[in-house]
Tab-separated table of C-alpha atoms in Angstrom:
chain	number	residue	atom	x	y	z
T	20	UNK	CA	-87.532	-0.705	73.231
T	21	UNK	CA	-85.184	1.227	70.631
T	22	UNK	CA	-82.087	-1.821	69.864
T	23	UNK	CA	-83.641	-4.240	71.731
T	24	UNK	CA	-80.758	-6.814	70.451
T	25	UNK	CA	-77.925	-5.049	71.809
T	26	UNK	CA	-79.059	-3.942	75.198
T	27	UNK	CA	-80.304	-6.935	76.224
T	28	UNK	CA	-76.738	-8.200	76.974
T	29	UNK	CA	-76.668	-4.892	78.577
T	30	UNK	CA	-80.247	-5.521	80.304
T	31	UNK	CA	-78.796	-9.668	81.417
T	32	UNK	CA	-75.608	-8.399	82.814
T	33	UNK	CA	-77.884	-5.064	85.090
T	34	UNK	CA	-79.996	-8.282	86.374
T	35	UNK	CA	-76.746	-9.963	87.442
T	36	UNK	CA	-74.700	-7.111	89.261
T	37	UNK	CA	-77.595	-6.087	91.195
T	38	UNK	CA	-78.347	-10.399	92.116
T	39	UNK	CA	-74.982	-10.686	93.425
T	40	UNK	CA	-75.487	-7.529	95.303
T	41	UNK	CA	-78.298	-9.106	96.845
T	42	UNK	CA	-81.907	-10.627	96.413
T	43	UNK	CA	-83.815	-8.602	93.454
T	44	UNK	CA	-87.841	-9.635	92.903
T	45	UNK	CA	-89.045	-8.854	88.896
T	46	UNK	CA	-90.595	-5.364	89.577
T	47	UNK	CA	-88.090	-3.830	92.212
T	48	UNK	CA	-86.196	-4.787	88.811
T	49	UNK	CA	-88.140	-2.813	85.962
T	50	UNK	CA	-87.874	0.211	88.190
T	51	UNK	CA	-84.365	-0.123	88.749
T	52	UNK	CA	-83.950	-0.457	84.676
T	53	UNK	CA	-86.182	2.187	83.891
T	54	UNK	CA	-83.999	4.583	86.076
T	55	UNK	CA	-80.957	4.200	83.637
T	56	UNK	CA	-83.253	4.614	81.095
T	57	UNK	CA	-84.187	1.050	80.080
T	58	UNK	CA	-88.144	0.660	79.481
T	59	UNK	CA	-88.613	-3.296	79.985
T	60	UNK	CA	-92.259	-5.077	80.296
T	61	UNK	CA	-93.367	-7.410	83.096
T	62	UNK	CA	-92.863	-9.357	79.429
T	63	UNK	CA	-89.250	-9.180	78.337
T	64	UNK	CA	-87.751	-9.512	81.677
T	65	UNK	CA	-89.646	-12.350	83.235
T	66	UNK	CA	-88.910	-14.793	80.592
T	67	UNK	CA	-85.300	-13.454	80.682
T	68	UNK	CA	-85.357	-14.270	84.161
T	69	UNK	CA	-86.159	-17.574	83.814
T	70	UNK	CA	-83.920	-18.428	81.284
T	71	UNK	CA	-80.960	-16.840	83.492
T	72	UNK	CA	-81.862	-19.072	85.572
T	73	UNK	CA	-82.552	-22.382	83.799
T	74	UNK	CA	-78.876	-21.403	82.498
T	75	UNK	CA	-77.643	-21.277	85.906
T	76	UNK	CA	-76.757	-17.796	86.621
T	77	UNK	CA	-79.515	-17.371	89.274
T	78	UNK	CA	-82.030	-18.844	91.629
T	79	UNK	CA	-85.106	-18.046	93.213
T	80	UNK	CA	-87.054	-18.887	95.758
T	81	UNK	CA	-91.083	-18.042	96.605
T	82	UNK	CA	-91.621	-15.524	98.993
T	83	UNK	CA	-94.673	-14.246	100.454
T	84	UNK	CA	-95.760	-10.714	99.733
T	85	UNK	CA	-98.418	-9.515	102.044
T	86	UNK	CA	-101.166	-11.422	101.063
T	87	UNK	CA	-99.502	-12.437	97.171
T	88	UNK	CA	-96.149	-14.196	97.362
T	89	UNK	CA	-93.277	-13.426	94.995
T	90	UNK	CA	-90.188	-15.103	93.008
T	91	UNK	CA	-87.133	-13.840	94.385
T	92	UNK	CA	-84.006	-14.251	91.984
T	93	UNK	CA	-80.630	-14.319	93.918
T	94	UNK	CA	-76.634	-15.142	92.192
T	95	UNK	CA	-75.640	-18.728	91.557
T	96	UNK	CA	-71.995	-18.575	92.336
T	97	UNK	CA	-71.642	-19.513	88.862
T	98	UNK	CA	-73.821	-16.093	88.118
T	99	UNK	CA	-70.721	-14.003	90.031
T	100	UNK	CA	-67.852	-16.037	87.780
T	101	UNK	CA	-69.842	-14.858	84.607
T	102	UNK	CA	-70.135	-11.317	86.145
T	103	UNK	CA	-66.711	-11.094	86.753
T	104	UNK	CA	-65.558	-12.684	83.753
T	105	UNK	CA	-67.929	-10.351	81.737
T	106	UNK	CA	-66.496	-7.231	83.978
T	107	UNK	CA	-63.278	-7.761	82.632
T	108	UNK	CA	-64.944	-7.965	79.206
T	109	UNK	CA	-66.103	-5.084	79.984
T	110	UNK	CA	-63.553	-2.710	80.856
T	111	UNK	CA	-62.113	-4.233	78.028
T	112	UNK	CA	-64.869	-3.221	75.339
T	113	UNK	CA	-64.783	0.152	76.912
T	114	UNK	CA	-61.659	0.973	76.955
T	115	UNK	CA	-61.833	0.699	72.823
T	116	UNK	CA	-64.924	2.375	71.929
T	117	UNK	CA	-64.628	5.327	74.471
T	118	UNK	CA	-60.755	5.602	71.998
T	119	UNK	CA	-62.821	5.907	69.008
T	120	UNK	CA	-60.363	3.006	68.360
T	121	UNK	CA	-61.986	1.204	65.065
T	122	UNK	CA	-58.265	-1.037	64.308
T	123	UNK	CA	-58.855	-4.705	63.984
């Protein structure tokens, strides 16, 4: 994916947003991100989900899905707090970027 380094933060916020709304699993998240123009492979997303869990933003559990099992993620209280903090920063950044204000 072009500009991967810049977009990875948006992807994490997108994951956190959906994880605060309810349960999600990796393949669903890959499809959801694709609807928004992000092409994310399992080799990128799953390590990202695991890292977000290690850092305390997500928690997971294993559920049976037919004959197999899948890991289902949900935001923790820390993740909900982090998303609220990020939303304020996103609003501030959007106002600045959308206005074209390049002053420092």
